[in-house]
GROMACS .gro file of C-alpha atoms in nm:
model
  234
    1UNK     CA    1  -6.242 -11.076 -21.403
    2UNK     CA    2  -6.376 -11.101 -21.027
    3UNK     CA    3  -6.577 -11.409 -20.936
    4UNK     CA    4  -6.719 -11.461 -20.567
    5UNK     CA    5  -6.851 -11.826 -20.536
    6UNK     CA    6  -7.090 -11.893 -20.223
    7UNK     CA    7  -6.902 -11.684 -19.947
    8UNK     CA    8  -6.992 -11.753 -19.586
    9UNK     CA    9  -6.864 -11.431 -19.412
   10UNK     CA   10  -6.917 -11.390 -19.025
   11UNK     CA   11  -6.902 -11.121 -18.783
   12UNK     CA   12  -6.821 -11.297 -18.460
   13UNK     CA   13  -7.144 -11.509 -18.462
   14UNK     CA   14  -7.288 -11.279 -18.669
   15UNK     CA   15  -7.380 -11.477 -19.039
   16UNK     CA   16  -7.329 -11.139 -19.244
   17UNK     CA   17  -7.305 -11.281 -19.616
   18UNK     CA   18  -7.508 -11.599 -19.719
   19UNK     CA   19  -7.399 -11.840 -19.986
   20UNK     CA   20  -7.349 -11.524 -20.125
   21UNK     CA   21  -7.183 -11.521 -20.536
   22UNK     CA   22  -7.153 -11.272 -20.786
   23UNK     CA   23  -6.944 -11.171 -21.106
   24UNK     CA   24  -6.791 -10.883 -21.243
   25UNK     CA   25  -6.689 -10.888 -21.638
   26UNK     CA   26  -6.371 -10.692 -21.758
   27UNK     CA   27  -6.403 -10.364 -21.898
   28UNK     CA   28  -6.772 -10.359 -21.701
   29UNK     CA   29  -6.923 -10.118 -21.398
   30UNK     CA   30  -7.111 -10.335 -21.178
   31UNK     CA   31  -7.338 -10.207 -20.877
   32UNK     CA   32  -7.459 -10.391 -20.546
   33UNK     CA   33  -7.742 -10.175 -20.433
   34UNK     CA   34  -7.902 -10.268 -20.086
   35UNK     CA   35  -8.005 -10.092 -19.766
   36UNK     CA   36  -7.780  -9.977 -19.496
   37UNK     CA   37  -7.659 -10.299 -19.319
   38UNK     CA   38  -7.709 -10.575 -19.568
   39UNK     CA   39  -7.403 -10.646 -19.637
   40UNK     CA   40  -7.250 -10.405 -19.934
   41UNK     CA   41  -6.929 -10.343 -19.777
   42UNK     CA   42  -6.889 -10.658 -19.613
   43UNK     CA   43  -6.839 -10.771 -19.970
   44UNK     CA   44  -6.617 -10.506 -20.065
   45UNK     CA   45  -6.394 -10.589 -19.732
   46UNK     CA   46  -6.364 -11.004 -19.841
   47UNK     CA   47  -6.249 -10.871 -20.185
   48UNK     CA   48  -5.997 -10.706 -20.041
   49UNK     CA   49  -5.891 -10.957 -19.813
   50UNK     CA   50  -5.945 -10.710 -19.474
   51UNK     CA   51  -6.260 -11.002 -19.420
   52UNK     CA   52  -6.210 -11.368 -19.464
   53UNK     CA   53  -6.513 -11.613 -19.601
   54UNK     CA   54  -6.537 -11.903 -19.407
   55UNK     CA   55  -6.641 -12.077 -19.710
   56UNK     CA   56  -6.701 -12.049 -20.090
   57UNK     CA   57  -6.425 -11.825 -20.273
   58UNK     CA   58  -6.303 -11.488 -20.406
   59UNK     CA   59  -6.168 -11.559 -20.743
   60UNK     CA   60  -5.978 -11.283 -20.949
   61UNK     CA   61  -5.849 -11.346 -21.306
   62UNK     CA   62  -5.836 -11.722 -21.254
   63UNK     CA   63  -5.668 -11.706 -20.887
   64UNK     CA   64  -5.836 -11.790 -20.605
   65UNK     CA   65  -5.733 -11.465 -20.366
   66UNK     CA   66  -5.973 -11.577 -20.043
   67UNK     CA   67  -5.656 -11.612 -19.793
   68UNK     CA   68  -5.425 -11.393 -19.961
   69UNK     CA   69  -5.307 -11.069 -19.755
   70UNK     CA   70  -5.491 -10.756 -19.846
   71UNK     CA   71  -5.115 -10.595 -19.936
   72UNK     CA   72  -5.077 -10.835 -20.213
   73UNK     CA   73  -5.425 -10.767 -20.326
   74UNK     CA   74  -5.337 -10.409 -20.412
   75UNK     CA   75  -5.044 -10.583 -20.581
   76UNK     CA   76  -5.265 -10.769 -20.822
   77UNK     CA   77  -5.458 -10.509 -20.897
   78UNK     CA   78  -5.733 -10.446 -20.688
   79UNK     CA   79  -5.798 -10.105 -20.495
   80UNK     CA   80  -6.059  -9.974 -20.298
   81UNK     CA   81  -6.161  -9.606 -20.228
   82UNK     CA   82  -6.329  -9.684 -19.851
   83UNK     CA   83  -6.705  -9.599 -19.714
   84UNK     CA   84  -6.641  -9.221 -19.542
   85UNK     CA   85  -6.353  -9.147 -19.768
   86UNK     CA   86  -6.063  -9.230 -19.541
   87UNK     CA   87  -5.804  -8.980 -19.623
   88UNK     CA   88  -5.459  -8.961 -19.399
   89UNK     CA   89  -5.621  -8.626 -19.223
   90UNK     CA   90  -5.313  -8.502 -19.072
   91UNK     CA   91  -5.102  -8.610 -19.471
   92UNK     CA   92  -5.086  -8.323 -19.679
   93UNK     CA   93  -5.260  -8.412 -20.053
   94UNK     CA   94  -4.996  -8.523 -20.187
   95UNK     CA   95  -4.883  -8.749 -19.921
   96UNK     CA   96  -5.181  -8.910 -19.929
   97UNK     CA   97  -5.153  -8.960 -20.336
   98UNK     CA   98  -4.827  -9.100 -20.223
   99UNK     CA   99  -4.926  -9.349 -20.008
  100UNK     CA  100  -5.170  -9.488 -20.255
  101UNK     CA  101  -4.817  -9.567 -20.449
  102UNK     CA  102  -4.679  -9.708 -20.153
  103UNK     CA  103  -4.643 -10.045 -20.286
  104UNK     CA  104  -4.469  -9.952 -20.652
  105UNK     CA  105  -4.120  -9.836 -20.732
  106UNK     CA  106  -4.114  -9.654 -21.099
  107UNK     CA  107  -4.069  -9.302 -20.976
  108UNK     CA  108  -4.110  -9.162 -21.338
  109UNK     CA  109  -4.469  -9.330 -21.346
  110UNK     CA  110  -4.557  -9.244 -21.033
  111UNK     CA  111  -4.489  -8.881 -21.106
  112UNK     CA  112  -4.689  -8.902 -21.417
  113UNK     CA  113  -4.976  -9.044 -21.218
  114UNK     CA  114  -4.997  -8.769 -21.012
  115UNK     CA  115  -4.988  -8.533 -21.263
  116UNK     CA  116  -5.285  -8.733 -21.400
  117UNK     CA  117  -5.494  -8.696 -21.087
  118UNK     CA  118  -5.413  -8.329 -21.081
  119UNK     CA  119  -5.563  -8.291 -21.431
  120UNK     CA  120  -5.891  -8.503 -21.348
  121UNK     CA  121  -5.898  -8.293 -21.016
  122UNK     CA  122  -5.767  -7.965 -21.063
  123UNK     CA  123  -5.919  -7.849 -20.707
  124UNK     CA  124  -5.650  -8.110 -20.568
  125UNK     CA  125  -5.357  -7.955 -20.764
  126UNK     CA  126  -5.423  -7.622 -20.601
  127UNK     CA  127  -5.458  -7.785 -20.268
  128UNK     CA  128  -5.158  -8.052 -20.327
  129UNK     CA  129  -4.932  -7.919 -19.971
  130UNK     CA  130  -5.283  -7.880 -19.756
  131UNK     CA  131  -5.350  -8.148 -19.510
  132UNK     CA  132  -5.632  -8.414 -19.594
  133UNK     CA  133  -5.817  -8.254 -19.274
  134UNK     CA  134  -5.878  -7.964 -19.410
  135UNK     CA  135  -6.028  -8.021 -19.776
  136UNK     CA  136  -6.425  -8.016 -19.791
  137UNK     CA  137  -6.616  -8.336 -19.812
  138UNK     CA  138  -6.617  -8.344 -20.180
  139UNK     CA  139  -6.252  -8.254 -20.201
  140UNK     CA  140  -6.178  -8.536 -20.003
  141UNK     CA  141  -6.389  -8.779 -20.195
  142UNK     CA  142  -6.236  -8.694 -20.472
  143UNK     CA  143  -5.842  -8.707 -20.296
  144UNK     CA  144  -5.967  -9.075 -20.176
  145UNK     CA  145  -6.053  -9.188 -20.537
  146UNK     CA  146  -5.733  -8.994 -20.655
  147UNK     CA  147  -5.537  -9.205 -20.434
  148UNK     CA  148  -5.673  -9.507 -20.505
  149UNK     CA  149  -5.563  -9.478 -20.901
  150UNK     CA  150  -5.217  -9.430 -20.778
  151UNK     CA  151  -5.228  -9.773 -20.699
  152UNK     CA  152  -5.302  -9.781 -21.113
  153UNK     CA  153  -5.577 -10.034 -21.052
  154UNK     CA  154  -5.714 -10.309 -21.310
  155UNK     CA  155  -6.033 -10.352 -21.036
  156UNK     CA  156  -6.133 -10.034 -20.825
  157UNK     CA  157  -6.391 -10.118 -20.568
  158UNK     CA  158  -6.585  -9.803 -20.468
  159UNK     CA  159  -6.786  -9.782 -20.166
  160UNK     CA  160  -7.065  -9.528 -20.116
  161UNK     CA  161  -6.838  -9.252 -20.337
  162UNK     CA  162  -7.181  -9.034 -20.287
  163UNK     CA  163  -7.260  -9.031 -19.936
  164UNK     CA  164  -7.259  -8.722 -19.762
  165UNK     CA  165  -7.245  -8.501 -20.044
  166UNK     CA  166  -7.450  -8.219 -20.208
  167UNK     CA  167  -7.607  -8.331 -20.525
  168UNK     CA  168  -7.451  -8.126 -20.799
  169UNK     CA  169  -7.095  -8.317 -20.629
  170UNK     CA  170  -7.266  -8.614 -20.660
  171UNK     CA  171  -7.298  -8.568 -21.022
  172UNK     CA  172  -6.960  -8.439 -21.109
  173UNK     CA  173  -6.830  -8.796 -20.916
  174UNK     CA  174  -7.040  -9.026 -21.105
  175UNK     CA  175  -6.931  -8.847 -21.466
  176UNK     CA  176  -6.582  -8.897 -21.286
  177UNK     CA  177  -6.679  -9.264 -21.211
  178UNK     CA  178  -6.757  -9.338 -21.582
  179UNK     CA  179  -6.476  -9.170 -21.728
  180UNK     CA  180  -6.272  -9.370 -21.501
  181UNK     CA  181  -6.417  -9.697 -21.652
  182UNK     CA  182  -6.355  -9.556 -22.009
  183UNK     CA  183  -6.041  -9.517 -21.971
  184UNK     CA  184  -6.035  -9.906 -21.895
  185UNK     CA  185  -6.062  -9.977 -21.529
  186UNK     CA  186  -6.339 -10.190 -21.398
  187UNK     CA  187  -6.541 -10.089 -21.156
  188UNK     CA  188  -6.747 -10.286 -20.868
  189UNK     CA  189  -6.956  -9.994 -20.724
  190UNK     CA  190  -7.159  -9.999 -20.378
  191UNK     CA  191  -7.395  -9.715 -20.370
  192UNK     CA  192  -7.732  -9.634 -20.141
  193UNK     CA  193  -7.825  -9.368 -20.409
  194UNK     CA  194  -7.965  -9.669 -20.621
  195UNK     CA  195  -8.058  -9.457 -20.932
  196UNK     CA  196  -7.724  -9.271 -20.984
  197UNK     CA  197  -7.569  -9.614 -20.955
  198UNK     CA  198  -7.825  -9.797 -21.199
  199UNK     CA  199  -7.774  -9.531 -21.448
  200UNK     CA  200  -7.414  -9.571 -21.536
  201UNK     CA  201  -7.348  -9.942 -21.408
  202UNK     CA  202  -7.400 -10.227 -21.716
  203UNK     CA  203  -7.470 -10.493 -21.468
  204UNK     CA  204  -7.646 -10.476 -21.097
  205UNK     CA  205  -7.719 -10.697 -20.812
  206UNK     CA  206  -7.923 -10.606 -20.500
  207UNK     CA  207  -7.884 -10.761 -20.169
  208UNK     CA  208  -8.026 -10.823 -19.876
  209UNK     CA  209  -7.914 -10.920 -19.519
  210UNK     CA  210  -7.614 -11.068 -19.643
  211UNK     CA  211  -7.799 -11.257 -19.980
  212UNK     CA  212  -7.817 -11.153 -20.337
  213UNK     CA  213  -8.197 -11.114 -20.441
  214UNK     CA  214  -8.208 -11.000 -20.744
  215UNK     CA  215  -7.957 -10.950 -21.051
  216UNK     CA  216  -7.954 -10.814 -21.398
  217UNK     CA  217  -7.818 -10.534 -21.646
  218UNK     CA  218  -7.912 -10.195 -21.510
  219UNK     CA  219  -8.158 -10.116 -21.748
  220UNK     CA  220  -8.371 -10.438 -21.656
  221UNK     CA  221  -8.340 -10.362 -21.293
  222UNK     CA  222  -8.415  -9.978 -21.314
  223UNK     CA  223  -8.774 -10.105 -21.489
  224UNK     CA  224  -8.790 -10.369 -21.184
  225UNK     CA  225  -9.147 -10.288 -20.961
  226UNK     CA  226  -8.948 -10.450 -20.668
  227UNK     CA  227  -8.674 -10.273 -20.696
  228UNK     CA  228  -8.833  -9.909 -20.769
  229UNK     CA  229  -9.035  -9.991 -20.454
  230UNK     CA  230  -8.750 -10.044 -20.237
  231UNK     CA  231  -8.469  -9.858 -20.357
  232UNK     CA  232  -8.628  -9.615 -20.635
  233UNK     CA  233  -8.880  -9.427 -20.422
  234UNK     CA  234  -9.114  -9.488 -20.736
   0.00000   0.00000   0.00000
């Protein structure tokens, strides 16, 4: 579905990704693991089209998307729930659902949709007129993925879903992550909390300062000495 072929991205002089490729299969929930700073949302920006590679390529279903405008992304299918959740603060909840429909016109669908995100988070429906501000961390998490579906994604890119929140919320959003996937989105998932993310993804890569270092299904990376070292605490 997603194919990223030896991207060069750069900060200003900074060389932030390296040569750097990876591939997400249809129907899949892929996780880049890696410490703060090496580069997970960097990748997650290029997809999107807010970064340009200075070389190699972003390739989604066949199209090559690395110069196209991160509008028309969203158009093709691709949405991203942000690191630090990102929600319109001063938008009421369902303004902010809204504007993750911004770009679509079938006003009976869109209503459905919302309904939809109401039923997978029923805390929202009983906040729907409160502003974004206002909602707790996990609330808002959960208003940021929420919106994101409005965009009724084929690819949702997920950054850091779990930071910043306690870890019984942490669990509930994973379960929400897979059932998300079940219902037939795919799912390219960055995530510091490296075991949560190994236990539901089917494939994984780790990186570091800007390069991919090791990849593999889940499983075969969970058992990986390297990788409990760094990333495990084990």
């Amino acid at each position: 579905m997603l194919t990223i072929n030896e991207i060069d991205v750069y900060y200003g002089a900074i060389h932030a990704l390296k040569k750097m490729s990876l591939a997400v299969e249809e129907g899949t929930i892929v996780t880049l693991i890696g410490a703060n700073g090496a580069g997970k949302t960097t990748t997650l920006k290029t997809i999107s089209g807010i970064l340009r590679p200075k070389n190699g390529t972003v390739v989604y279903k066949g199209k090559d998307i690395s110069k196209t405008a991160p509008e028309k992304i969203v158009s093709l299918g691709i949405s991203q729930v942000p690191e630090g959740r990102r929600v319109f603060q001063t938008m009421s909840v369902m303004e902010n659902l809204e504007m993750g429909a911004y770009l679509r016109k079938d006003k009976k669908e869109i209503a459905a949709d919302m309904e939809n995100v109401f039923v997978r988070f029923p805390r929202l429906k009983e906040r729907r007129k409160q502003m974004a501000g206002t909602l707790s961390g996990g609330e808002q998490q959960m208003l940021a993925i929420g919106r994101a579906l409005m965009a009724r994604p084929e690819l949702l890119l997920m950054d850091e879903p779990s930071m910043g929140l306690a870890p019984l919320l942490v669990k509930e959003i994973f379960e929400i992550i897979k059932d998300i996937n079940a219902r037939g989105t795919t799912i390219l998932l960055v995530e510091q909390n490296a075991n949560m993310a190994l236990s539901i993804a089917d494939q994984a890569f780790v990186i570091e300062t800007g390069e991919i270092v090791l990849k593999g299904s889940a499983q075969q990376l969970m058992k990986s000495e390297e990788v409990k070292k760094a990333y495990l605490g084990g």
